[in-house]
XYZ file of C-alpha atoms in Angstrom:
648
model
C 72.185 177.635 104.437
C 74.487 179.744 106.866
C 74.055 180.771 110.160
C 75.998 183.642 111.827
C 75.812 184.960 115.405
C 76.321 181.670 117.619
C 78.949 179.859 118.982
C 79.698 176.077 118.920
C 77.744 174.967 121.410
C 74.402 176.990 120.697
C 74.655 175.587 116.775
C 74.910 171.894 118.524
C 71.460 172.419 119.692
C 70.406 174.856 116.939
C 71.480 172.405 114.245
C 69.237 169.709 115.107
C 66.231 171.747 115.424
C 66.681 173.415 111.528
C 67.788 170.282 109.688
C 64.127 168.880 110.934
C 62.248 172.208 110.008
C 64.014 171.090 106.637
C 63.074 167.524 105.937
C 59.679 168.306 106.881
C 59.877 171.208 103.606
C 60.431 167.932 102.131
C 63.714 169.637 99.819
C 61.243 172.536 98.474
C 62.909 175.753 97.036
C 64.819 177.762 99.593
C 62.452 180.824 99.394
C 61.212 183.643 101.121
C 58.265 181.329 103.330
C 60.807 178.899 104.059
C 63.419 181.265 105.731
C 60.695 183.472 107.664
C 59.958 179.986 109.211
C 63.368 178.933 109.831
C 64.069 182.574 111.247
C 60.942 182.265 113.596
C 61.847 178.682 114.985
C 65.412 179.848 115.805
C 64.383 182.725 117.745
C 61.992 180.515 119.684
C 64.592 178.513 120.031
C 66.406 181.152 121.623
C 63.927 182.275 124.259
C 63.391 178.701 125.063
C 66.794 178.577 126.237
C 66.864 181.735 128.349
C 67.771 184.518 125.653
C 64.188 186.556 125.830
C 65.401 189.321 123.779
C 67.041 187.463 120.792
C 66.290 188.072 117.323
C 66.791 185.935 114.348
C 67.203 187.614 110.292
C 67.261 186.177 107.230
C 68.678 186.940 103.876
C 68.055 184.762 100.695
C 71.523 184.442 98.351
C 72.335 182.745 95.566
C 72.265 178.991 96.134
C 70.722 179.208 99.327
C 69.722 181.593 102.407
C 71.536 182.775 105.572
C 70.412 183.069 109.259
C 71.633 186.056 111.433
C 71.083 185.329 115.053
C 71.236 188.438 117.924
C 70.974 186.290 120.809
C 71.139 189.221 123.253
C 71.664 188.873 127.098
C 71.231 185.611 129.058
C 68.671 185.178 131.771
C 69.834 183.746 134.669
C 68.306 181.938 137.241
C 67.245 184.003 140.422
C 66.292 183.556 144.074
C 64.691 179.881 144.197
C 61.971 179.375 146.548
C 60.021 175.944 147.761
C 56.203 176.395 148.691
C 54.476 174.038 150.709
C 54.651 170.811 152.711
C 58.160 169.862 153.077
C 58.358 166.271 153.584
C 61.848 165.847 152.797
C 64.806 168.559 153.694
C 64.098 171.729 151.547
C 68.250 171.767 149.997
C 67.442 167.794 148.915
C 64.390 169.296 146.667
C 66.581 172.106 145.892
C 69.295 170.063 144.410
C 66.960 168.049 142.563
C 65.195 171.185 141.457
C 68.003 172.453 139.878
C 70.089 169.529 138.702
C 69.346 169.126 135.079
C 69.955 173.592 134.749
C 73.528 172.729 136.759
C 74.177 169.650 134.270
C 74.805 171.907 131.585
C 77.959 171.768 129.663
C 80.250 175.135 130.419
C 77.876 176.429 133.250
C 78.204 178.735 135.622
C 77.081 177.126 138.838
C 76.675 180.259 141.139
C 74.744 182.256 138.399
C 72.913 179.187 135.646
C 71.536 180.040 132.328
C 67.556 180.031 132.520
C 65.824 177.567 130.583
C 62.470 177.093 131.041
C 62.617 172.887 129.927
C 65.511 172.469 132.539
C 63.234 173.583 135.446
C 60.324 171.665 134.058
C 62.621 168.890 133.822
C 63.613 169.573 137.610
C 59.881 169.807 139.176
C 59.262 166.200 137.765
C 62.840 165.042 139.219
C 61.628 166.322 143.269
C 58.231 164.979 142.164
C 59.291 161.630 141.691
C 61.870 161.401 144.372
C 58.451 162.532 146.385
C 56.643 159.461 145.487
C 59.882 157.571 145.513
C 58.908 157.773 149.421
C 55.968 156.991 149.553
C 54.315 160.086 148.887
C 52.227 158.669 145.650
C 50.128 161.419 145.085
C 53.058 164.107 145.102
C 52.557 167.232 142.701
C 54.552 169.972 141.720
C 53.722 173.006 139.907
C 56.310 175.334 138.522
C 55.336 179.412 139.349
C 58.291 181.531 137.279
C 58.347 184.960 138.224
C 56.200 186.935 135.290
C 58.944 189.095 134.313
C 62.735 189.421 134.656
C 64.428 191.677 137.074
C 66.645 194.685 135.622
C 69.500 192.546 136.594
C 68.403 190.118 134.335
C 67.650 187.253 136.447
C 64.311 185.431 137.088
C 63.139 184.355 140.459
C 61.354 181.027 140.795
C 58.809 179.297 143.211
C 58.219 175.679 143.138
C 54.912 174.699 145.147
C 54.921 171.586 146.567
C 51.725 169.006 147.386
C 53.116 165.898 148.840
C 50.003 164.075 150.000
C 49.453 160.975 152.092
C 52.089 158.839 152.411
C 51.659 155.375 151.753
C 54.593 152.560 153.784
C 54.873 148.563 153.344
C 53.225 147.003 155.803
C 52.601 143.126 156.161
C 54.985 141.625 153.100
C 54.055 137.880 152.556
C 55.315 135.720 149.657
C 53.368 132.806 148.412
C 54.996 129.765 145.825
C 58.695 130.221 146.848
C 60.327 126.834 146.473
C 61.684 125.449 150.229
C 65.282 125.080 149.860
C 64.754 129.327 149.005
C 62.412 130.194 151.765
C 64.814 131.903 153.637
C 66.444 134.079 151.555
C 63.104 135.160 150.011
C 61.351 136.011 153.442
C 64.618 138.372 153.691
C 63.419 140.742 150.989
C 60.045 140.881 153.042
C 61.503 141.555 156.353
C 63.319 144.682 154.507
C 60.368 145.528 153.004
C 57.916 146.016 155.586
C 57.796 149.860 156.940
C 59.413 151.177 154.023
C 58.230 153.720 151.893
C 55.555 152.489 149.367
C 55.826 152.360 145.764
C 55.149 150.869 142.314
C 58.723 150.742 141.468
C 60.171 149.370 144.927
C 57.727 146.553 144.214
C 58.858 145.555 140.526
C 62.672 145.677 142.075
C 61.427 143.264 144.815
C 59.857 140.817 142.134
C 62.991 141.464 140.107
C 64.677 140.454 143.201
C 62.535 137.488 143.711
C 63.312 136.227 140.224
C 66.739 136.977 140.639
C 67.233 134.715 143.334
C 65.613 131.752 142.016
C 67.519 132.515 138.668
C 70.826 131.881 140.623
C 69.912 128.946 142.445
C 68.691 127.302 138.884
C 65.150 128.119 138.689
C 65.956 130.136 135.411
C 62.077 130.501 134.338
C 61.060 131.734 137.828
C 57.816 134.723 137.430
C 56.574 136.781 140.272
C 53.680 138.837 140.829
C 52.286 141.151 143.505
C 48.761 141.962 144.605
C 47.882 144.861 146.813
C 45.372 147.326 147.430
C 46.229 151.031 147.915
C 43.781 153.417 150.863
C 42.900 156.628 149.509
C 44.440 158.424 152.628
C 48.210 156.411 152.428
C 49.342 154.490 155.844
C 50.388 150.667 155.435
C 50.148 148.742 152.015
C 50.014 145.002 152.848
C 51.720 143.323 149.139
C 51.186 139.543 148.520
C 54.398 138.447 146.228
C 53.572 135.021 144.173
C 56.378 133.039 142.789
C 55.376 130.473 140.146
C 59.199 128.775 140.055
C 59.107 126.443 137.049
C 61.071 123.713 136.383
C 64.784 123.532 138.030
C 67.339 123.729 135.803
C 70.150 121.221 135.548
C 73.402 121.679 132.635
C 73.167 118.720 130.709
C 75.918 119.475 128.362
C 78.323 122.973 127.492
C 78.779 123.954 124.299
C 80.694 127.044 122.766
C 80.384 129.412 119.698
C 81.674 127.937 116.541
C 83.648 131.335 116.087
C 86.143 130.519 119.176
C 89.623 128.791 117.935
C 90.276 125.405 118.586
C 92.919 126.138 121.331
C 89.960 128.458 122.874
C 87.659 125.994 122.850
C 89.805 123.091 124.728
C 90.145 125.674 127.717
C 86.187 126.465 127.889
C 85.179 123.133 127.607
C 88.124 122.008 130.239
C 87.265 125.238 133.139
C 83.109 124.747 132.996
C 83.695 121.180 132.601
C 82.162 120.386 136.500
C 78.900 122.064 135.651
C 77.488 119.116 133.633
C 75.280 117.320 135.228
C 74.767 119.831 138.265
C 72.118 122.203 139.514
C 72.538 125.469 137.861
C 74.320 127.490 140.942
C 74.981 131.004 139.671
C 78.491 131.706 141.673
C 79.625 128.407 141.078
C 79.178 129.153 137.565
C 80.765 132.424 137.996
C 83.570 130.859 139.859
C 84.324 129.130 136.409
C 83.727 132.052 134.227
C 86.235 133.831 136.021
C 88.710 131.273 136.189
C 88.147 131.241 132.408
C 88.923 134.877 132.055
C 91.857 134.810 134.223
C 93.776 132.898 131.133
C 94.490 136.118 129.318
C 92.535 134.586 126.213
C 89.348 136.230 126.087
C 88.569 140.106 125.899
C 85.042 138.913 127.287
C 82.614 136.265 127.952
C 79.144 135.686 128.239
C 77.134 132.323 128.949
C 73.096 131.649 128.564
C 71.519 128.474 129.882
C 69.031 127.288 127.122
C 66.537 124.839 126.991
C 67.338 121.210 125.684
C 64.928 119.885 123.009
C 61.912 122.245 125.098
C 62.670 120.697 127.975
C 62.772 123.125 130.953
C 64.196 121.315 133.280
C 67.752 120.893 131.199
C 69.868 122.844 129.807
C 72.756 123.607 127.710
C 75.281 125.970 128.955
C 75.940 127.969 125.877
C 79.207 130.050 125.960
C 80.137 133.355 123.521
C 82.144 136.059 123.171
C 85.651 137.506 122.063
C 89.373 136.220 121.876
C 92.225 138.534 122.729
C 94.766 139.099 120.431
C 97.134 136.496 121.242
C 100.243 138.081 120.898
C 101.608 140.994 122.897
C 104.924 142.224 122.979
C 105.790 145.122 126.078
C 108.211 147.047 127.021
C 108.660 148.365 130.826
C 110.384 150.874 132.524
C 110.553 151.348 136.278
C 112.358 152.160 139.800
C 112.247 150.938 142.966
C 115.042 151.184 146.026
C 116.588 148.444 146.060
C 117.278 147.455 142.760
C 117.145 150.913 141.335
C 116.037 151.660 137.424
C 114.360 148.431 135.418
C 113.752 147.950 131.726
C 112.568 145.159 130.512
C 110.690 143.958 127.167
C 108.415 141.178 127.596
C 106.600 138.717 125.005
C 103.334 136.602 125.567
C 100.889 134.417 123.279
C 98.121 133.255 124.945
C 97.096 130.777 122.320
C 100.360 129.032 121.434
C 100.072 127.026 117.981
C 96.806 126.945 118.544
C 96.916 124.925 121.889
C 95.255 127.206 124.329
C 98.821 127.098 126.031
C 100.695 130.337 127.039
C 104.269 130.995 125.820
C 106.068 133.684 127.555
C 109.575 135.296 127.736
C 110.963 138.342 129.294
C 114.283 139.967 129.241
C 114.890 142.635 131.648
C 117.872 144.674 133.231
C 118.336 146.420 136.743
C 121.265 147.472 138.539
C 121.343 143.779 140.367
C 121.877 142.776 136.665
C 119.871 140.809 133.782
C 116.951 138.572 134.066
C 115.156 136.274 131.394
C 112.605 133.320 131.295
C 110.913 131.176 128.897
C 107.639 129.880 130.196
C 105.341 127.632 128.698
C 101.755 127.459 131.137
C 98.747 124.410 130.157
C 95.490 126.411 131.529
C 93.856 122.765 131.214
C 96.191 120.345 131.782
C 94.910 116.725 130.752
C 91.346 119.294 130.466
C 91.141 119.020 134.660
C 90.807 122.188 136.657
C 94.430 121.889 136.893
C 97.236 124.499 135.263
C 100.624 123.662 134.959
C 103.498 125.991 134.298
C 107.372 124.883 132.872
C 109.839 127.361 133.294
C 113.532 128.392 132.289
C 114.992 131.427 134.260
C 118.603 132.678 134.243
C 119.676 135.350 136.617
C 122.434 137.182 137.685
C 122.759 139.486 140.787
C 125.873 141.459 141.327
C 123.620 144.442 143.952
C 126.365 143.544 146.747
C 129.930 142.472 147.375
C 129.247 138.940 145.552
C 128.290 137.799 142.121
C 125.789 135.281 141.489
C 124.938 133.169 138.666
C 121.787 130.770 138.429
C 120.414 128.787 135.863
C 116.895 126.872 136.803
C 114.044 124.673 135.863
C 110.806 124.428 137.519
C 107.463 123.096 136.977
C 104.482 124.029 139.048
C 101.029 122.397 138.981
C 98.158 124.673 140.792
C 94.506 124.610 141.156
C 91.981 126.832 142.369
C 89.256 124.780 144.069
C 87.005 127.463 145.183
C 86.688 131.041 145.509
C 88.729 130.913 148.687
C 91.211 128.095 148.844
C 94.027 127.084 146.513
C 96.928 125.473 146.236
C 100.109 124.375 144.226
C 102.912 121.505 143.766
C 106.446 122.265 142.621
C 109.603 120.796 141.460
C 112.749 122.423 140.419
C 116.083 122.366 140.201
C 119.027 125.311 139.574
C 122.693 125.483 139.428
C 124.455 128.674 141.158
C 127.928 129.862 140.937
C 128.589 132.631 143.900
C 131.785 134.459 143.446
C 133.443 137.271 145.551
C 136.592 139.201 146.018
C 135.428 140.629 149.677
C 133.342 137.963 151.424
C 134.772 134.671 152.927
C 133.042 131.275 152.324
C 131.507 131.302 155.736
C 129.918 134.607 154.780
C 128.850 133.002 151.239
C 128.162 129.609 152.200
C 128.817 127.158 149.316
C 129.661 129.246 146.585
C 129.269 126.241 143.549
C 125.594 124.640 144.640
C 122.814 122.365 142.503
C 119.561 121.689 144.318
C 116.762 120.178 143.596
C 113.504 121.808 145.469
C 110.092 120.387 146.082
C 107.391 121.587 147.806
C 104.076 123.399 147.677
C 101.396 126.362 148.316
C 98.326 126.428 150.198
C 96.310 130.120 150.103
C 92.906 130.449 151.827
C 91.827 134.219 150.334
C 88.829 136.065 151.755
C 90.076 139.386 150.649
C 87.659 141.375 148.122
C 90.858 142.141 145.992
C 93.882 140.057 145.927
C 95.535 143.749 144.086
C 93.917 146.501 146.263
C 92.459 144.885 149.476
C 89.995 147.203 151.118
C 88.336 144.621 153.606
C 88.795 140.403 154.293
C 92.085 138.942 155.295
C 94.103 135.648 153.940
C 96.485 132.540 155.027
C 98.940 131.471 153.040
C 101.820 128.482 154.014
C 104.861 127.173 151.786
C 106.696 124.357 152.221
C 110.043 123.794 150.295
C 112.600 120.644 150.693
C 115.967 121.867 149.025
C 118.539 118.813 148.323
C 121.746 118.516 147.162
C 122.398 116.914 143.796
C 125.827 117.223 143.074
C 127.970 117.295 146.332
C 127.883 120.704 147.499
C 126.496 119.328 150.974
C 123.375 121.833 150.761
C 120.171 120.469 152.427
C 117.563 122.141 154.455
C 113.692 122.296 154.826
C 112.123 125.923 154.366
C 108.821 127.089 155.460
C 106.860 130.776 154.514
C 103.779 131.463 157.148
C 102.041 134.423 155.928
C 98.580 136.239 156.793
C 96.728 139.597 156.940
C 93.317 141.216 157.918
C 91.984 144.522 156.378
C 88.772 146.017 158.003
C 87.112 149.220 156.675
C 86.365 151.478 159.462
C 84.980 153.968 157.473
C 84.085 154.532 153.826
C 87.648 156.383 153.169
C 89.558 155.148 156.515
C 90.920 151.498 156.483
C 93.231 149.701 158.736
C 95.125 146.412 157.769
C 97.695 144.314 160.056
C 99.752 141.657 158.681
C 102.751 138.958 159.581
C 104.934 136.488 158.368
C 107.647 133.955 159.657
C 110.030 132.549 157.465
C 112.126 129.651 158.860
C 114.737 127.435 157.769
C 115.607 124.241 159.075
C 118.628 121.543 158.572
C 121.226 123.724 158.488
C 122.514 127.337 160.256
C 122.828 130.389 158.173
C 126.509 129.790 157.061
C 126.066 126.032 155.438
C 123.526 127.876 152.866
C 123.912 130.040 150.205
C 123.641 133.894 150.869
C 120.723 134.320 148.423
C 118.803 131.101 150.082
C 118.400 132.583 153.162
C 115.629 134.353 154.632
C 116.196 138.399 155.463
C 114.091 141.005 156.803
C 113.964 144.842 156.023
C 112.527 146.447 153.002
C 109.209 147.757 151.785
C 107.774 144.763 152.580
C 108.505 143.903 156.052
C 110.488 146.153 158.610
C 110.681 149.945 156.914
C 112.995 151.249 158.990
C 115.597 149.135 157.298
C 116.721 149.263 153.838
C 116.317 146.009 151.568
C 117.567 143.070 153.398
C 119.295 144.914 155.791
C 117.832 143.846 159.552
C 120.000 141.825 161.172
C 123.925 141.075 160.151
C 125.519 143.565 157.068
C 129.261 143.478 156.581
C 131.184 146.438 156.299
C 130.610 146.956 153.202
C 126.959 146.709 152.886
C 126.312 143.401 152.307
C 123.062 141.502 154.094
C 124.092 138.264 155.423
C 120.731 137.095 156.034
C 119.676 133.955 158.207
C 117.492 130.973 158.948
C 114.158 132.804 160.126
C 112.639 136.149 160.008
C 109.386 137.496 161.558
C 107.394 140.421 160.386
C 104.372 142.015 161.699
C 102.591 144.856 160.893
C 99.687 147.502 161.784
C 98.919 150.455 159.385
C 95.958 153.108 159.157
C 94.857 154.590 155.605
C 92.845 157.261 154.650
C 91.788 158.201 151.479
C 92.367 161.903 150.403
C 90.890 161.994 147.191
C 90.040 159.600 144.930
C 92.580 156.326 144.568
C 94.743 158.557 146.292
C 95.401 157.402 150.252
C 97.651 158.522 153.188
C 98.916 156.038 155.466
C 100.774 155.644 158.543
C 102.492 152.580 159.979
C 103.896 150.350 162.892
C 106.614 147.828 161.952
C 108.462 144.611 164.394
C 110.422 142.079 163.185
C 113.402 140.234 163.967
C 116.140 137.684 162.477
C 118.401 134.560 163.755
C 121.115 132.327 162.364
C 120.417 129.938 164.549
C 120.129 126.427 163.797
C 116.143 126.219 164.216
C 114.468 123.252 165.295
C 111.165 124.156 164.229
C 108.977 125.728 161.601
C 107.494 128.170 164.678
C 111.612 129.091 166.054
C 112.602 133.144 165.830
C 114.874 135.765 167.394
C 113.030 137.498 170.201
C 115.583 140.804 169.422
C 113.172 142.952 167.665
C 113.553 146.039 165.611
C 111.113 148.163 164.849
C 109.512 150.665 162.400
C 107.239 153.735 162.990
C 106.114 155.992 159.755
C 103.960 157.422 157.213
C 103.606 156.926 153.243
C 101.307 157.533 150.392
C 99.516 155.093 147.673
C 98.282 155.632 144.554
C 96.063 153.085 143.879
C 96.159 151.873 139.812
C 94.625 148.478 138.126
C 97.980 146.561 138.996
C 98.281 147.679 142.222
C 99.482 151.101 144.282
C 102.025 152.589 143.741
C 103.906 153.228 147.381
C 106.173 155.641 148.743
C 106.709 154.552 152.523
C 109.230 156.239 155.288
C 110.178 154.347 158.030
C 111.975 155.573 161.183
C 114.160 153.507 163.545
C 113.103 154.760 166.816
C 115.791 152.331 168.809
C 118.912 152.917 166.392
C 122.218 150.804 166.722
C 125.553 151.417 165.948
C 126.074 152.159 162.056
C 122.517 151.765 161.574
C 120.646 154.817 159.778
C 117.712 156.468 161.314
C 115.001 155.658 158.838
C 115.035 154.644 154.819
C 112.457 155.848 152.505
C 110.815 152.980 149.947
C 109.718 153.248 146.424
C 108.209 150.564 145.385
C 104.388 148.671 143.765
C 102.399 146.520 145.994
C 101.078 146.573 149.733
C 103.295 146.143 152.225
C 101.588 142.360 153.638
């Protein structure tokens, strides 16, 4: 069968309309009867969807039949008047009304296609947002204009009978269990005097059984009893909660399809549930810590009974494996060390271990950059993750040359949703060479050390990658020693925090600081690239990269022993992940010799300016300039930043 005379998106619709006139011929001959039918149908067809003068010919061939289809011109949808009581704001209704007709694929929103089942469609949408308030009884009746105008567009009333409307009044529960009470009697303090209907109540039992489900009783049933007035007002609702038995993990178990070194993590991160009360976000807390390996592409877990017995139960955990092996390749810029390319490698289930292997290679202007990192998600199956890693680096961005080789291993934990914390131990070996700088510039230019220290974060933000409201406190503490007679020693500490606060769903402000110090030593007894600096994209913007406080002639930061930063900045969002910003900068630096964690340089600098973020998975992408509105001699009056991350 061929059909001539419509376009793609008409035989989309047409298509599925003849290929059922044609099963139900149950594969009869392709006659005369059988076309006349299928020609009749597709002009109905037609007029249904707003083409009243269309006409629809057939022609049998050999080996089959063929449509021809004279849609004609379109009907479009005219003036659009509401009739009646207008409980709700008439352009609410309209928008409803005419929702499913502006839905349409390719239409034309100031003059849409008529079609009769799209404003059908729309009456029943403004009828039940209607008795979504309360307004139970709410009909609509549909009154088309008999004709079409010359113009060839159809008017349309849509009468409106709202009724009584019916409103919560007294909301009581019955059979909560105590230790729930008040978080149930919440849901009936929002209830009361709002609007009244069937489907508010089945999401407030939903909610009911929700809430018992996440505090472990998992077989938790509700139901509601009320009476309804025949002339609306207040519906008092009686919610019963019949909790069960309260769950409590007695064992976790995982799909036999999950590899062995998959397995060893599961069993190691949900380890604390057994034994405990079901909680819901403590579980969670787990599952995501679970995910957070890189190992899985998703997860699911389902409490089930024990031998029938309700009141235990095994924590049963499915779902899919990554792909282990990934090999990238990046490219990138940023001002300070200019272009980047870098290919990276990763297995997240090494040998078969549940460990992570890692190594990247990567080149800048500063110079090259590679690791080997092996990371334990599980080590000794405890909550704790341990990472052992090889890094050599050169950076030749200034008047020097450095060289480092170093070994590190880090142990880290997340207790809770909030608080974490790490221990480290490391050691490197740096050769510093230049042709421009003295020693005292330098500092020791031929240096082992052996560092150990640790991390504490407390994080209340709702994103760790794009913050939009919480704030955080973070400290480091680092003991660097000599270990081969280079006479380097000194204690460093790293006091960082923020606060963001939504003021309104697209504005935002955030404020953030930090105060590095080091103690033991002044600036020229260690290294240049131990020190602390300030200036960049992430402190004072005014400044290029390291470059508040002492530069040589030739360019070169010389750093220091502390450096504060604070910060204030507004954000507003333009359009969708896309924000302007502007910002207020301080900071300061010292060489001093400090004598405490809490010692700075009360000669600040400042920043004033404006950027713009484009917000992606990994984090925005920022382009931030900063004026110097107090500039010193040889100092530049502002530097523009390129660069991925926020600011604090």
């Amino acid at each position: 069968m061929c059909v001539d005379g419509v376009d793609d998106a008409q035989w989309e619709d047409l298509k599925t309309m003849l290929m059922d006139q044609l099963t139900l011929n149950g594969g009869g001959p392709a006659g005369a009867p059988l076309a006349d039918d299928l020609a009749f149908f597709t002009r109905q067809h037609f007029i249904r969807e707003g083409w009243p003068d269309a006409e629809a010919t057939w022609k049998l061939e050999p080996g089959g039949m063929r449509l021809t289809v004279t849609p004609g011109k379109a009907v479009r949808v005219g003036t659009v008047t509401l009739k009646g009581e207008m409980p709700l704001p008439e352009a609410e209704l309209k928008k409803y009304l005419m929702k499913p007709t502006l839905e349409r694929e390719d239409v034309d929103k100031k003059l849409p296609q008529w079609v009769e089942a799209d404003m059908q469609q729309g009456a029943g949408l403004v009828q039940r947002r209607l008795r979504a308030e309360g307004y139970l009884n709410a009909e609509t009746l549909l009154l088309p204009a008999p004709s079409t105008g010359p113009d060839m567009r159809r008017d349309l009333t849509l009468e409106i009978k709202p009724g009584p409307k019916f409103v919560f009044g007294n909301a009581t529960i019955v059979g909560s269990p105590p230790e729930l009470s008040k978080l149930t009697q919440e849901q009936m303090t929002e209830a009361e005097g709002t609007p009244f209907n069937e489907a508010r109540v089945q999401q407030i039992q939903q909610r009911l059984e929700s809430i018992c489900s996440e505090h472990g009783w998992l077989h938790a049933t509700t139901t509601a009893d009320y009476t309804l007035g025949q002339n609306g007002g207040t519906v008092d609702v009686v919610f019963r909660i019949a909790p069960g038995e309260r769950v409590r993990i007695s064992r976790v178990t995982t799909h036999p399809g999950f590899s062995r070194g998959a397995t060893r993590v599961l069993l190691a991160k949900f380890k604390p549930l057994t034994g405990q009360i079901y909680e819901a976000e403590e579980a969670d807390f787990f599952f995501k810590r679970a995910l957070d390996t890189g190992m899985f592409n998703l997860l699911d877990t389902k409490v089930l009974p024990e031998n029938g017995n309700l009141a235990v139960g095994n924590l049963r955990i499915t779902g899919e494996e990554a792909k282990p092996v990934t090999l990238g390749f990046e490219l990138g810029f940023d001002t300070f060390l200019g272009g980047q390319a870098g290919v990276t490698y990763k297995n997240t289930n090494w040998r078969d271990t549940g460990n992570t292997l890692a190594a990247e290679l990567s080149y800048s202007m500063a110079g090259p950059v590679g690791f080997v990192s092996l990371m334990n998600p599980a080590v000794f199956d405890s909550q704790h993750s341990a990472t052992l890693r090889l890094a050599l680096e050169q950076f030749n961005r200034f008047e020097y040359n450095r060289i480092g080789t170093a070994l590190s291993l880090d142990v880290a934990r997340r207790v809770d949703q909030a608080f974490s914390y790490s221990m480290f131990v490391g050691a490197s070996a740096n050769t510093v060479s230049s042709t421009k700088l003295t020693v005292k510039q330098t500092g020791p230019t031929d240096y082992s050390l052996m560092s150990l220290g640790g991390n504490l974060m407390y994080d209340r933000r709702d994103s760790a990658v794009l913050p939009k409201k919480g704030w955080y406190l973070s400290g480091r503490l680092e003991s660097a020693t000599d270990i081969l007679g280079s006479g380097v020693s000194f204690i460093r500490t790293d006091l960082r925090g923020a606060w963001y606060r939504p003021i309104t769903k697209k504005f935002r402000f955030a404020t953030g600081a930090e105060l590095s110090t080091i103690q033991g030593a002044s600036a020229e007894k260690i290294p240049i690239d131990s020190r602390v600096f300030n200036g960049g994209p992430f402190s004072v913007r005014s400044f290029g990269q390291r470059k508040l406080g002492p530069v040589t002639p030739g360019g070169t930061p010389l750093g220091g022993t502390s450096a504060l930063f604070a910060s204030a900045e507004f954000s507003y969002e333009i359009m969708p992940n896309f924000e302007f910003a502007v910002f207020g900068d301080i900071g300061s630096l010292s060489q001093a010799n400090n004598s405490s964690p809490l010692s700075y340089s009360s000669d600040f600098r400042e920043a004033i300016g404006a950027g713009l973020r484009y917000h992606l998975p990994f984090g925005p992408i920022r382009i931030d300039y900063g004026h110097n509105p107090n500039r010193r001699t040889g100092e530049s009056s502002g530097f523009l930043h390129v660069t991925v991350g926020f600011a604090f």
